[in-house]
XYZ file of C-alpha atoms in Angstrom:
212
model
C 50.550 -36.958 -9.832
C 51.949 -33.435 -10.301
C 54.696 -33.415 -12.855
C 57.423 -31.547 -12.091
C 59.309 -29.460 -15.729
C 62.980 -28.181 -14.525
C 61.788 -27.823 -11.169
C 58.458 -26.024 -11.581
C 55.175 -27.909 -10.903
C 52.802 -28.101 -13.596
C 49.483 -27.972 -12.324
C 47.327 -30.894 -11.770
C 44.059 -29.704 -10.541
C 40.715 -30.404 -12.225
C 40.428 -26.674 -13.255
C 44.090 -27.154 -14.923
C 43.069 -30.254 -17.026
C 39.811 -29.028 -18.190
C 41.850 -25.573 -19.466
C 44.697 -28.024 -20.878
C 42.606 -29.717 -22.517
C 40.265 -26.650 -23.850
C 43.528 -24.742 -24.979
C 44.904 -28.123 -26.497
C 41.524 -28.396 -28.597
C 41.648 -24.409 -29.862
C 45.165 -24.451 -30.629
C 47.599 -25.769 -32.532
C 51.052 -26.821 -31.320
C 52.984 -24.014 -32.014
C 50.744 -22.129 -29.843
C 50.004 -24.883 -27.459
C 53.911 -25.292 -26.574
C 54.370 -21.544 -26.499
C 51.861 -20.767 -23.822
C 52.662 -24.107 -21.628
C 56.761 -22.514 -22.036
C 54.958 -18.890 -21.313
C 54.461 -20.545 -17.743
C 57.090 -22.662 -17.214
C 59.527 -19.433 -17.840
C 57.305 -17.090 -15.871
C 57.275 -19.551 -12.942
C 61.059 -19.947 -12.962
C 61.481 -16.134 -13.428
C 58.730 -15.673 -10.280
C 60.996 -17.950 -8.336
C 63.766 -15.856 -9.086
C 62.634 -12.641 -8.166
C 61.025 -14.112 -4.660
C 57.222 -13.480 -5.874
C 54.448 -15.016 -3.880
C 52.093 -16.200 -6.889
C 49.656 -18.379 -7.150
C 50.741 -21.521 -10.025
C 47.406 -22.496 -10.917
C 46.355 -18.400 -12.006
C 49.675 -18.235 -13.575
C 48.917 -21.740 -15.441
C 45.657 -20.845 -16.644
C 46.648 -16.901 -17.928
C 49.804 -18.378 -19.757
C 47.617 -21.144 -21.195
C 45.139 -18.704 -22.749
C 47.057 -15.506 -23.360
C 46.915 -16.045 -27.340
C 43.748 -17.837 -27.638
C 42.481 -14.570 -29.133
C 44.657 -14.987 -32.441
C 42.519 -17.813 -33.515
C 40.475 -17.982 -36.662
C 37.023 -17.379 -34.778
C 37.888 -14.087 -33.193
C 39.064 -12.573 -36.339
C 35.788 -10.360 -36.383
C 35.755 -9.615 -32.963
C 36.338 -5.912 -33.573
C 38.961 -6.065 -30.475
C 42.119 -6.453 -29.905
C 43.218 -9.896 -29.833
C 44.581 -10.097 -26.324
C 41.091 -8.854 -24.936
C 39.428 -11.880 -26.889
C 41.652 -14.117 -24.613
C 41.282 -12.583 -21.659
C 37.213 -13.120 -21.955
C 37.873 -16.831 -22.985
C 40.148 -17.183 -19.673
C 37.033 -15.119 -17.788
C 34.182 -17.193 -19.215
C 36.204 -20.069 -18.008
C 37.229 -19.356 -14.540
C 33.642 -18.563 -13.974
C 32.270 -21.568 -14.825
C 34.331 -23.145 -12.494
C 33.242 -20.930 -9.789
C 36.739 -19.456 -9.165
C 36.243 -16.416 -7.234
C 36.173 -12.937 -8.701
C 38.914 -11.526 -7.753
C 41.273 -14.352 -9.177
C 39.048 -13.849 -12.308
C 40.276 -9.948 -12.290
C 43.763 -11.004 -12.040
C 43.917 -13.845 -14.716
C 42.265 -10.987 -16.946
C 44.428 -8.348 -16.173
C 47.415 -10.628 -16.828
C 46.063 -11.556 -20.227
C 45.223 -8.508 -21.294
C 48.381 -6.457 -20.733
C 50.880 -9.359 -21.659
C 51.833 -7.101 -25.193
C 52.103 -3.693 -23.331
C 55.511 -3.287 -21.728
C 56.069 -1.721 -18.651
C 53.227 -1.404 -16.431
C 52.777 -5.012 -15.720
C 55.127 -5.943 -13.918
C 54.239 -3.491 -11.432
C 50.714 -5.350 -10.759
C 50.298 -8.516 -9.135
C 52.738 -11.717 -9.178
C 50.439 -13.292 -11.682
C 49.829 -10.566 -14.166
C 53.746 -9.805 -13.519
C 54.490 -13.211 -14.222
C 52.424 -13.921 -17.516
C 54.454 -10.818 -19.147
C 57.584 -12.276 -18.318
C 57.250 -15.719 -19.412
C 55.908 -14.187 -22.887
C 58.759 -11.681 -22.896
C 61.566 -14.714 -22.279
C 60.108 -16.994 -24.401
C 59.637 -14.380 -28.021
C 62.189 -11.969 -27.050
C 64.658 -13.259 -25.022
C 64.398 -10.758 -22.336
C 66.408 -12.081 -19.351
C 67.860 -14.978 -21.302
C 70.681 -15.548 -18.146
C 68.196 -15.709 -16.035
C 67.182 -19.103 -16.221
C 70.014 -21.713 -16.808
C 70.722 -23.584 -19.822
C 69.528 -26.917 -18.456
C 66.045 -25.529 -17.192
C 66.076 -24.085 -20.793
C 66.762 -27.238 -22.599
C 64.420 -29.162 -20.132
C 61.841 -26.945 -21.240
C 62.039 -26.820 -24.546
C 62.737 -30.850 -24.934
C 58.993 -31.288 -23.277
C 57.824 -27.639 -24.809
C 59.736 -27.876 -28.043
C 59.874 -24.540 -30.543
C 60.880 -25.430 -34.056
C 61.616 -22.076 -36.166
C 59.461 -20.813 -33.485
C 60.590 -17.098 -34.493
C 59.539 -17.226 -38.059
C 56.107 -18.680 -36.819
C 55.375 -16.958 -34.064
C 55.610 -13.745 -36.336
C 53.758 -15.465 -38.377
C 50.479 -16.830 -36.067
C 50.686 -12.837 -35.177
C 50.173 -11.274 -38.768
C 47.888 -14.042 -39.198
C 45.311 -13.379 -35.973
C 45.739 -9.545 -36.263
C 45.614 -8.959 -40.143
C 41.962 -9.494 -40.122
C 41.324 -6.106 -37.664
C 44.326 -3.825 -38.492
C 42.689 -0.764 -36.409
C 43.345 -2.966 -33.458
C 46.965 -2.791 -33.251
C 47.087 1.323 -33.062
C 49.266 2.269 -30.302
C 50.486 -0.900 -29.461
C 52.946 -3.617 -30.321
C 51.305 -5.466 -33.222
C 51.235 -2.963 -35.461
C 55.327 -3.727 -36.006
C 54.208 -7.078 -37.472
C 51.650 -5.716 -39.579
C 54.332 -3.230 -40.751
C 56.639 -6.128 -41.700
C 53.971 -8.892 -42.801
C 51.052 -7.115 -44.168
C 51.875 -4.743 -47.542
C 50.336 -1.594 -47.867
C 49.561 -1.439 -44.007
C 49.593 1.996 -42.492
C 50.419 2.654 -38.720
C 47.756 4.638 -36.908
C 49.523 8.170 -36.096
C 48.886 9.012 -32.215
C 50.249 12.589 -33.341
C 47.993 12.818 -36.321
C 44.936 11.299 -34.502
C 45.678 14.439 -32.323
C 45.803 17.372 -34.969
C 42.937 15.744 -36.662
C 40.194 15.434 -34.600
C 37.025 16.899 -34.622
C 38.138 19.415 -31.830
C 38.362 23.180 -33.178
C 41.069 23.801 -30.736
């Protein structure tokens, strides 16, 4: 039976087990309960703003949206939220989900760190951003009540989630520093990681191997 968290279904569906249990298995908790919270806050904020999405894309996108910061992508050369996205890809394929569902769940996973232009996109790559943006920084904390909250986090919980959520990101991205120029990583790896140095879109510029 589909259980319900603070009003928002959790799905059931053989496609949503298999990827529970997948994420479950590549995880650990902290991220586990982060990306199950990552759709349970995205859902409520979806039902909020009236959007039409689809729970089982949103489900599966929040469920892998950090799988990238684990231990066997830290060669990968990429950033870490493109790793994911292929997991989620790979995945959705091999359950025969159709392509354009694939491009969505991608898309979602892939822009989740860069501000701004998601939410513009579809409900589900809208809706993956905003559960990541309520549940590590708080934006639209009113939104959802304090009992959905507490409801959430009771099932979901987050234990000095701050401190290790900072912590799983210095940890994933450390190994490929040249992966978080331009985008929001690189703050960690300025606070985490001593004797980092930001990549300079301005320098980058003035530097290159253009005479003029």
């Amino acid at each position: 039976m589909t259980t319900d968290v603070a009003g928002v279904p959790v799905p059931d569906s053989k496609l949503a087990v298999q990827a529970t249990e997948l994420v479950r298995d590549c995880t650990d908790e902290l991220i586990f309960h982060h990306s199950n919270r990552v759709y349970l806050f995205g859902a409520l904020r979806g039902r909020n703003r009236d959007l039409d999405f689809d729970p089982e894309l949103l489900y599966v996108g929040a469920l892998f949206h950090d799988l990238g910061l684990s231990e066997r992508f830290h060669g990968s050369g990429r950033r870490f939220e493109v790793d994911s996205a292929d997991e989620a890809r790979s995945f959705l394929r091999s359950h025969g989900v159709d392509e354009d569902a694939v491009r969505r769940v991608w898309t979602a996973i892939a822009l989740h760190t860069t501000p701004g232009v998601p939410e513009y996109m579809e409900p589900e790559v809208a809706l993956v951003t905003a559960g990541v943006e309520y549940d590590v920084l708080g934006i639209g904390y009113a939104d959802i009540s304090a009992a959905q909250r507490a409801e959430i986090t009771a099932r979901h919980p987050r234990p000095d989630f701050k401190r290790r959520i900072l912590a799983a990101f210095a940890a994933g991205v450390s190994p490929k520093p040249e992966t978080t120029f331009g985008n929001v990583k690189a703050d960690v790896l300025a606070h985490f990681v001593p004797g980092f140095t930001r990549g300079d879109f301005v320098s980058t510029i003035l530097e290159s191997p253009w005479p003029e």
